[in-house]
Short mmCIF file of C-alpha atoms and ligand atoms in Angstrom, two decimals:
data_model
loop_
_atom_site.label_atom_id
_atom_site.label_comp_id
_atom_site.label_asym_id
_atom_site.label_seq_id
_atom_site.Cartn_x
_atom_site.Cartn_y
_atom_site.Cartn_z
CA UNK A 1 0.00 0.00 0.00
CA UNK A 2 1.61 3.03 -1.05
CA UNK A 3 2.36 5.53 1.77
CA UNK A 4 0.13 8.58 1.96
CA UNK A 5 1.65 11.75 2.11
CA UNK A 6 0.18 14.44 4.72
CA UNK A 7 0.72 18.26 3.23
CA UNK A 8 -1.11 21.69 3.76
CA UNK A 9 -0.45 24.65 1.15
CA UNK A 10 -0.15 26.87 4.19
CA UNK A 11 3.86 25.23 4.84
CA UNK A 12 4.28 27.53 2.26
CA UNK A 13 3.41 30.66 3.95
CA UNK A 14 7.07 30.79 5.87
CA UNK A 15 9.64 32.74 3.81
CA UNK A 16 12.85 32.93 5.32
CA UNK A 17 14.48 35.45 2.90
CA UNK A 18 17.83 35.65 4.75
CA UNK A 19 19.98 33.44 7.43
CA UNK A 20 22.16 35.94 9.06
CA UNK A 21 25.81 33.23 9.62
CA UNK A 22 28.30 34.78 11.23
CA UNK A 23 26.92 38.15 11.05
CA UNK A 24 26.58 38.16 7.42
CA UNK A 25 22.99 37.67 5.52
CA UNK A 26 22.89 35.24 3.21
CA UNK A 27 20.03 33.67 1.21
CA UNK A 28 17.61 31.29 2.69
CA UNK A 29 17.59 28.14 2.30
CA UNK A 30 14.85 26.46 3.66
CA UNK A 31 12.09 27.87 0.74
CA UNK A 32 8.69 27.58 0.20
CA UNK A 33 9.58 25.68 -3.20
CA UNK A 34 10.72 22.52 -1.16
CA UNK A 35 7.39 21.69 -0.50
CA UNK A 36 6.55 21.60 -4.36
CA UNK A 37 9.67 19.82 -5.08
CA UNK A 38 8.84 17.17 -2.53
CA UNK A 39 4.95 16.55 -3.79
CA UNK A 40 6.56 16.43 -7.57
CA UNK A 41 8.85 13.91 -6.20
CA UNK A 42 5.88 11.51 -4.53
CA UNK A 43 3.45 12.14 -7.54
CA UNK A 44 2.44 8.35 -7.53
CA UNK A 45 1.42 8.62 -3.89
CA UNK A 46 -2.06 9.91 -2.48
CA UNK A 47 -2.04 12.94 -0.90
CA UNK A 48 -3.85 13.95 2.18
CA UNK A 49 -4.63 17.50 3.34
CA UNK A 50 -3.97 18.38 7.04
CA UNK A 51 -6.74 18.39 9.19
CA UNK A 52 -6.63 20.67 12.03
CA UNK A 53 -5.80 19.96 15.19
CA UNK A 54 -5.97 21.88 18.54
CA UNK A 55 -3.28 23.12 20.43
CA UNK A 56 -3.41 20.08 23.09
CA UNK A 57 -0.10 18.21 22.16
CA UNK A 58 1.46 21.26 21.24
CA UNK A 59 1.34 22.72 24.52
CA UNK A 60 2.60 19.55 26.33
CA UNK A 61 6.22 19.18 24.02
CA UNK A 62 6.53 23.22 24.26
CA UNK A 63 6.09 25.81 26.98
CA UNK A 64 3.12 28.16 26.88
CA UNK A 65 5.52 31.48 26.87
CA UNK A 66 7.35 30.21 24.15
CA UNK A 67 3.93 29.13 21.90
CA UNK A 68 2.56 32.52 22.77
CA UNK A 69 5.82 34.13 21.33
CA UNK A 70 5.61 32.50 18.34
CA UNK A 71 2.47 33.38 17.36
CA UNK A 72 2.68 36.95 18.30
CA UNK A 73 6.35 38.14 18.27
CA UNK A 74 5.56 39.13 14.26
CA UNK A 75 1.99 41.45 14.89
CA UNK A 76 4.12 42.47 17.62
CA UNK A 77 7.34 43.50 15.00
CA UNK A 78 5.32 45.21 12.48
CA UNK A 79 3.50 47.62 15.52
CA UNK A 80 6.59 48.28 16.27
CA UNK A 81 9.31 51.05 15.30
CA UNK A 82 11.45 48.62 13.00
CA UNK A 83 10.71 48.63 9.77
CA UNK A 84 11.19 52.53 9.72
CA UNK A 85 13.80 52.17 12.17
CA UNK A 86 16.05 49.44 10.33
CA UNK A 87 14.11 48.27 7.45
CA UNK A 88 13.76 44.96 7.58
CA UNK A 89 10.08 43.35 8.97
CA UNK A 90 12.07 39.58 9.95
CA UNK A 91 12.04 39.43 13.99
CA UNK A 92 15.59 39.39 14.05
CA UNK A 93 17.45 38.44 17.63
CA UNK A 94 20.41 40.84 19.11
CA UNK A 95 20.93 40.28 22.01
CA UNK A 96 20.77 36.40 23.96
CA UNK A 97 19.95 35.28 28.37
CA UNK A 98 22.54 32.37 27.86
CA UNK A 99 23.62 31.19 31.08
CA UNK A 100 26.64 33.92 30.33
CA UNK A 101 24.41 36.92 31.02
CA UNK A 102 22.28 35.34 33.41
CA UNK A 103 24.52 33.52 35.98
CA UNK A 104 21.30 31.98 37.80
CA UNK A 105 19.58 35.63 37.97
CA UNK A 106 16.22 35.20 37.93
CA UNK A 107 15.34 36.76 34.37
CA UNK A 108 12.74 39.63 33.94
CA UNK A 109 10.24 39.59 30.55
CA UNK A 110 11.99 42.26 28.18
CA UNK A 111 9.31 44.95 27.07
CA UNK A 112 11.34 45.33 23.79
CA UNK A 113 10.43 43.35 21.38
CA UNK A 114 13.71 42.98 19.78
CA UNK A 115 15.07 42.16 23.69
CA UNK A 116 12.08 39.44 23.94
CA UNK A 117 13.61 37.97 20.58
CA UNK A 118 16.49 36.37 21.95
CA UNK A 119 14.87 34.79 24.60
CA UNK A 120 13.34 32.37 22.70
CA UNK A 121 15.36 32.33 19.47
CA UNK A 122 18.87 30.40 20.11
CA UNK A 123 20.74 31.44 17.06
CA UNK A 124 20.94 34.50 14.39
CA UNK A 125 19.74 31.97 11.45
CA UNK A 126 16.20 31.31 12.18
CA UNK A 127 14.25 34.47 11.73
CA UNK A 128 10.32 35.16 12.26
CA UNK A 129 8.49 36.56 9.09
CA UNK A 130 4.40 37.10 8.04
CA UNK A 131 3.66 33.56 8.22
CA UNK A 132 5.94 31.90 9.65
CA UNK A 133 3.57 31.00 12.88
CA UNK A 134 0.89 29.70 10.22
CA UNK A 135 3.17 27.84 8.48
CA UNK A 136 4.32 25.87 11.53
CA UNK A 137 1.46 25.45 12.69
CA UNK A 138 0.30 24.27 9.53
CA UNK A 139 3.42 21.57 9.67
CA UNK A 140 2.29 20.35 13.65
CA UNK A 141 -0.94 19.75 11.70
CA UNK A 142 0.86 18.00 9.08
CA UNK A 143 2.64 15.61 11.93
CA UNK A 144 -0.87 15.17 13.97
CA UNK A 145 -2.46 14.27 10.99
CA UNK A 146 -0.49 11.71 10.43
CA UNK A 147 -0.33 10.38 13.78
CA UNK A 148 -4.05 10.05 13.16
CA UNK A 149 -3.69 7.79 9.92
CA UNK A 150 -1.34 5.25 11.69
CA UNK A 151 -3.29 5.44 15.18
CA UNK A 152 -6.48 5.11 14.11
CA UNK A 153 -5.22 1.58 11.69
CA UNK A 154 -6.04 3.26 8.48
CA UNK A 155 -2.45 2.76 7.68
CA UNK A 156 0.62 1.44 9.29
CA UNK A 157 2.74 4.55 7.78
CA UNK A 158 2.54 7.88 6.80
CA UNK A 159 4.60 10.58 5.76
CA UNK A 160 4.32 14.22 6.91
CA UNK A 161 5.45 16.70 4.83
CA UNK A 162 6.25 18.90 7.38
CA UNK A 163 7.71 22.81 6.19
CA UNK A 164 9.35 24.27 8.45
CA UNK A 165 11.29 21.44 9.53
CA UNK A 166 11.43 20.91 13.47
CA UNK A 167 14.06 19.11 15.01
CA UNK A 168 16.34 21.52 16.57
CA UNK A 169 13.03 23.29 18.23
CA UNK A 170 13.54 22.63 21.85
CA UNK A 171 10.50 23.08 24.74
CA UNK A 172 11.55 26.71 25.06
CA UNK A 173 13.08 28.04 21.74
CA UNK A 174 13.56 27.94 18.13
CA UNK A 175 16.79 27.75 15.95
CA UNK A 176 18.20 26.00 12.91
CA UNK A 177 15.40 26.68 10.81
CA UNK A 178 13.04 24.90 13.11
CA UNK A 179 10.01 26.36 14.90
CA UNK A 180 8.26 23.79 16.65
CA UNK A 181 9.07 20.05 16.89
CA UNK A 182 6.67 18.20 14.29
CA UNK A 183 8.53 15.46 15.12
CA UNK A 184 8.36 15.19 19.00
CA UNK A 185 4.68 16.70 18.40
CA UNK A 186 4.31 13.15 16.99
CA UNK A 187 6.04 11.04 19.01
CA UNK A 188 4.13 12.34 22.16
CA UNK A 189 0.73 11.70 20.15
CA UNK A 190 1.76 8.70 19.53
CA UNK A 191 2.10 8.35 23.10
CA UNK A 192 -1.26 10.29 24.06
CA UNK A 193 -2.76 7.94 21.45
CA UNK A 194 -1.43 4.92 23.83
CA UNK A 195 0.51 3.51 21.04
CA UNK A 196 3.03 2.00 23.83
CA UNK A 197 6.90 3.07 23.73
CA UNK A 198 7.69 5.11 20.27
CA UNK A 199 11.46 5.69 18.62
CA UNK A 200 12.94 8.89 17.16
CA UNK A 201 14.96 7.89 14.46
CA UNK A 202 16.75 10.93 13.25
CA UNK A 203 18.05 10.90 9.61
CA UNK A 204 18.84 13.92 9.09
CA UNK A 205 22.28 15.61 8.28
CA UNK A 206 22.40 17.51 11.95
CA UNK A 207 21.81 16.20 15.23
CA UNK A 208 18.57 16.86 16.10
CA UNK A 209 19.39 19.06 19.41
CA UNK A 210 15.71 20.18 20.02
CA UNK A 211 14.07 16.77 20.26
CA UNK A 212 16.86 15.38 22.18
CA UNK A 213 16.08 17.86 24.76
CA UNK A 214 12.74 17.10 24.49
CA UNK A 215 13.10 13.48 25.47
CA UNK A 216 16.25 13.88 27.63
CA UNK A 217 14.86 12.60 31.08
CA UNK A 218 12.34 10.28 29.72
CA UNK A 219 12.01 7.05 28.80
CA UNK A 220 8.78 5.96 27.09
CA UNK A 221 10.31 8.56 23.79
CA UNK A 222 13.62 6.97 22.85
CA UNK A 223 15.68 9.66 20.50
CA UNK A 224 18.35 7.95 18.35
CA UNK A 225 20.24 10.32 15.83
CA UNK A 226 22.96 9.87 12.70
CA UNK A 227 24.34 12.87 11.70
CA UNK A 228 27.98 15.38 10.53
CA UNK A 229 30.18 15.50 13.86
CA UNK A 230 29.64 18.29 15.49
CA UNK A 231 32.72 17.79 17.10
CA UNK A 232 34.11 18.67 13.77
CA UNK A 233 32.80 22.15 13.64
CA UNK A 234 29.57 21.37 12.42
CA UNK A 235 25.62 22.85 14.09
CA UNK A 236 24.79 21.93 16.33
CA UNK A 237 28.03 22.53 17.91
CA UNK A 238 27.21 21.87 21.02
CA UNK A 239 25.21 18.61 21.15
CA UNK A 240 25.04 15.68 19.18
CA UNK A 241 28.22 13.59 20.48
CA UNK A 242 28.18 10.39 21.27
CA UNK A 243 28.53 10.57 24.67
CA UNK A 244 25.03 12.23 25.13
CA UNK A 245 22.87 9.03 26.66
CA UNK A 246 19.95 10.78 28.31
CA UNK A 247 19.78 11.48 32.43
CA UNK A 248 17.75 10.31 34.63
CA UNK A 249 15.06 8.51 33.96
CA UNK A 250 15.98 8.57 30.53
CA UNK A 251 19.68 7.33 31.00
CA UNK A 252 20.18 5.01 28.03
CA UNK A 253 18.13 6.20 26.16
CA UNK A 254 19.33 8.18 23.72
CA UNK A 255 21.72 7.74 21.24
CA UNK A 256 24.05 9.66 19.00
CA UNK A 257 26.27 8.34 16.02
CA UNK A 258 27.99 11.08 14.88
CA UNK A 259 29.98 10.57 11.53
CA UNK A 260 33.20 11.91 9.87
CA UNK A 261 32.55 14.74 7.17
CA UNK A 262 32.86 12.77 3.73
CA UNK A 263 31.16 9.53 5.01
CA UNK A 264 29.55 7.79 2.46
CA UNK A 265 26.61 5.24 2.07
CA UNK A 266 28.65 2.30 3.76
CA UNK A 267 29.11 4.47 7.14
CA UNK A 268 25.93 5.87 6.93
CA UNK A 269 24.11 2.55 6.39
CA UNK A 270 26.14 0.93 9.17
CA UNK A 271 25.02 3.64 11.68
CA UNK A 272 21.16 3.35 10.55
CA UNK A 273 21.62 0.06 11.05
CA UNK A 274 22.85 0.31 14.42
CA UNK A 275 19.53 2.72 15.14
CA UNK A 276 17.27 0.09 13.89
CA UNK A 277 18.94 -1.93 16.46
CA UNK A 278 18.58 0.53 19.18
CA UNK A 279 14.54 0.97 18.38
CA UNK A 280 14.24 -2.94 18.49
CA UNK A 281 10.99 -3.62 20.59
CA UNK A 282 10.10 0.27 20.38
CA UNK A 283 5.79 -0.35 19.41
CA UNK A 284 6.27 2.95 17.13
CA UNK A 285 8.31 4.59 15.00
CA UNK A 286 8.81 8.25 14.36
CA UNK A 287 11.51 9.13 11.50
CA UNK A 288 12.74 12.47 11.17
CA UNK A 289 13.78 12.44 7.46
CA UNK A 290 16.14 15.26 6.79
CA UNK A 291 17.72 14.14 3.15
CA UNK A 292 20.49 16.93 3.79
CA UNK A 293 22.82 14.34 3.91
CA UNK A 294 22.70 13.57 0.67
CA UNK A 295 26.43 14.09 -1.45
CA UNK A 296 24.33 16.93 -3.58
CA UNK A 297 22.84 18.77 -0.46
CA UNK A 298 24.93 22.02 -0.11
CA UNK A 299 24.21 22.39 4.05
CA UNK A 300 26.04 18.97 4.90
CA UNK A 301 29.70 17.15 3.97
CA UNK A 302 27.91 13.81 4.04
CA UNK A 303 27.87 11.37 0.76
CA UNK A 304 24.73 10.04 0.57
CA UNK A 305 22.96 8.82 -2.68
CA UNK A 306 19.88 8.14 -3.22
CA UNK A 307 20.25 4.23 -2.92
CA UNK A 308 21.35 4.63 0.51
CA UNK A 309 18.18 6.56 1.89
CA UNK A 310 16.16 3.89 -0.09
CA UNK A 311 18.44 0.79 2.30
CA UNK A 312 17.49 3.59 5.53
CA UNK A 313 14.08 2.83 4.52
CA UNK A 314 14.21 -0.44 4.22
CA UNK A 315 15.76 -1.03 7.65
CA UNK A 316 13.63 1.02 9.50
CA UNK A 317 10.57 -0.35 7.52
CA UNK A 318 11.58 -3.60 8.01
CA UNK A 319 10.69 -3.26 11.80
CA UNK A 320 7.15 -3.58 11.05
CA UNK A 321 5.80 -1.42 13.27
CA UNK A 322 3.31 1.85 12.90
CA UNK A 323 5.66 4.62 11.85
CA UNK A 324 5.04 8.16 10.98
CA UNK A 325 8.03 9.42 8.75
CA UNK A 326 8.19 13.49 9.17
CA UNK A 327 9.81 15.80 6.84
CA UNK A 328 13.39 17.35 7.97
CA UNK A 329 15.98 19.49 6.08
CA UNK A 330 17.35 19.12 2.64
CA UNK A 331 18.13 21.40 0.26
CA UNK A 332 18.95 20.94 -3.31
CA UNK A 333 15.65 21.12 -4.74
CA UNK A 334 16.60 19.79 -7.71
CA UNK A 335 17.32 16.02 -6.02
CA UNK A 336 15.07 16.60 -3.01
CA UNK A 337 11.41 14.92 -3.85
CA UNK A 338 13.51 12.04 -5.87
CA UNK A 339 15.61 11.45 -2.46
CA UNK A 340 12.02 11.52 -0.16
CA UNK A 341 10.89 9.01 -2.69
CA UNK A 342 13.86 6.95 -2.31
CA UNK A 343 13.22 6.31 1.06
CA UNK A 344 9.44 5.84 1.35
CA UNK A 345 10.03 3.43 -1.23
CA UNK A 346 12.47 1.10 1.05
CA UNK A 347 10.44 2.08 4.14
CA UNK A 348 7.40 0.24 2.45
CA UNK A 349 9.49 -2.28 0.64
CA UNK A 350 11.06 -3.31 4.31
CA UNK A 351 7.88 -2.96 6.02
CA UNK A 352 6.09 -5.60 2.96
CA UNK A 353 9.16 -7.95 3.41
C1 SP5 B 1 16.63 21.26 9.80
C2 SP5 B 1 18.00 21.59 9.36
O1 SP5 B 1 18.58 20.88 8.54
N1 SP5 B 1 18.56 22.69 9.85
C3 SP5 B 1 19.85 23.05 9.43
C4 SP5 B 1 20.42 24.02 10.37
C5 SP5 B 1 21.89 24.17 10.15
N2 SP5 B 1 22.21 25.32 9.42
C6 SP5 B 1 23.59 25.63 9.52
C7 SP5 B 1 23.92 26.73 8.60
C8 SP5 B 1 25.37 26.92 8.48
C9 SP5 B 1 25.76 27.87 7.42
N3 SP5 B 1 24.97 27.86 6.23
C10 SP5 B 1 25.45 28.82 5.29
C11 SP5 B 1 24.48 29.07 4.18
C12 SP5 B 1 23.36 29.95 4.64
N4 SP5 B 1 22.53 30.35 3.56
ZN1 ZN B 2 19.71 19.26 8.69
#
């Protein structure tokens, strides 16, 4: 049974115009035009609009403050003095509470609206345009719906083409081109839906920082992750090694394979491998399918071809359990939709077999 494919024409809506990387702008790269690249790529397979969804799940992967930012911080922008004042209508963060300004202070809500920015935006990247909040929201519909598909035994997988991607969206903030976490907004439906213990299986170029966060002290959500070393320079610098396990209740259960810039299928293939291992038993599968590592893709060093995310899927499918595949990064929108395909090809191959 072909795998249906979950969209809404309002993951169009964000335009990021501009990444601001180490303090110079440069273009975008996460653009509307993925989504259309990815639907020509998966013309064969039926597509399903987004239903929507209320804010339930939402509000128990991210924290009310930071939900009511998002949704506001751009009205909020545009009343304000900035577009006459520096020309430019993207929320754009200056200034950041890291621990380094804080130092345990208790922190006080910023009036300024370009002070407020930084508090819940962790990097210079990730700006906030006119629909940005719609089209996120748009993608947690995307995810929910389906979760729905899968739960409800219409179909053992789906695919959500979720724009913007999500996984380096922590509880509290955005960054890396991610607003909220489609994929732990699945997972913990999964979970709501009493679909027993679910697996993060992130395939995606860059560690996914945000959901490991997410899922860091828990362990009914195991988070398992391939991705570019970011020991070797690459976001998200900070997290993604393999020594990050989880804490406390959720010692053990996380797990990071972080690869060598050039690595190529073999590598790659050994390390999903090693995942599929890890979710083993798991009674639900989430995939976070960023094709950015992909030899073509120009945000990661990694070699894969398109074979190799068709083997991923075939591993992972080959499980046989529910699983709701979501849509990460990748970039090259000329090999993008053929690369998705690729995979939710194996995935249903492996789950048939
Ligand atoms: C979901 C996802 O794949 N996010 C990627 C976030 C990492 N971005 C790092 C960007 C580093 C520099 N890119 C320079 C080109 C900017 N146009
Ligand atoms: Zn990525």
């Amino acid at each position: 049974m072909p795998i249906p494919v979950v969209w809404s024409p309002e993951t169009r809506r964000h335009e990021p115009m501009r990444e601001v990387w180490v303090g110079v702008p440069t273009d975008g790269t996460e653009l509307p035009e993925r989504v259309d690249r990815i639907l020509d790529g998966l013309g064969n397979q039926p597509r399903v609009e987004a239903v929507v969804h209320g804010d339930e799940v939402l509000r128990r992967v991210h924290a009310e403050a930071f939900v009511d930012h998002l949704r506001t911080v751009h009205a909020e922008w545009l009343a304000g003095p900035y577009d006459d004042l520096v020309g430019q209508d993207r929320v754009a963060p200056y200034v950041f509470p890291t621990p380094a300004m804080t130092q345990g202070m208790p922190l006080t809500r910023a009036t300024a609206t370009h002070g407020r920015a930084g508090q819940f935006g962790y990097d210079t990247m990730t700006l906030v345009g006119p629909g940005t909040w719609e089209a996120a929201r748009a993608a947690v519909d995307c995810a929910l719906t389906a979760v729905d598909l899968v739960t409800n035994g219409a179909e053992s997988t789906a695919y959500a083409l979720c724009r913007p991607p999500g996984h380096h969206a922590t509880r509290d903030g955005y960054g890396g081109s991610c607003y909220l976490n489609n994929a732990a907004i699945a997972a913990q439906a999964l979970r709501d839906a009493d679909a027993g213990r679910v697996t993060v299986v992130d395939l995606d170029a860059h560690h996914g920082n945000g959901t490991q966060a997410i899922f860091w002290e828990r362990d009914d959500v195991r988070y398992g992750s391939v991705h570019v070393d970011p020991g070797a320079g690459w976001f998200p610098h900070f997290f993604g090694h393999a020594h990050e396990s989880g804490s406390g209740q959720g010692a053990g259960a996380t797990r990071n394979l972080p690869l060598e810039e050039g690595s190529e299928d073999a590598a790659w293939l050994d390390a999903v491998r090693e995942l599929a291992q890890f979710a083993d038993g798991t009674d639900a599968l989430v995939v976070s399918l960023g094709v950015d590592a992909a030899a073509e893709d120009p945000e990661s060093p990694l070699q894969v071809t398109a074979d190799g995310y068709a083997a991923a899927g075939r591993l992972l499918g080959s499980l046989g359990v529910p699983a709701v595949v979501v849509q990460e990064g990748g970039y090259h929108l000329d090999t993008l939709g053929g690369l998705v395909a690729a995979y939710l090809g194996g995935h249903e191959q492996g789950s048939n077999g």
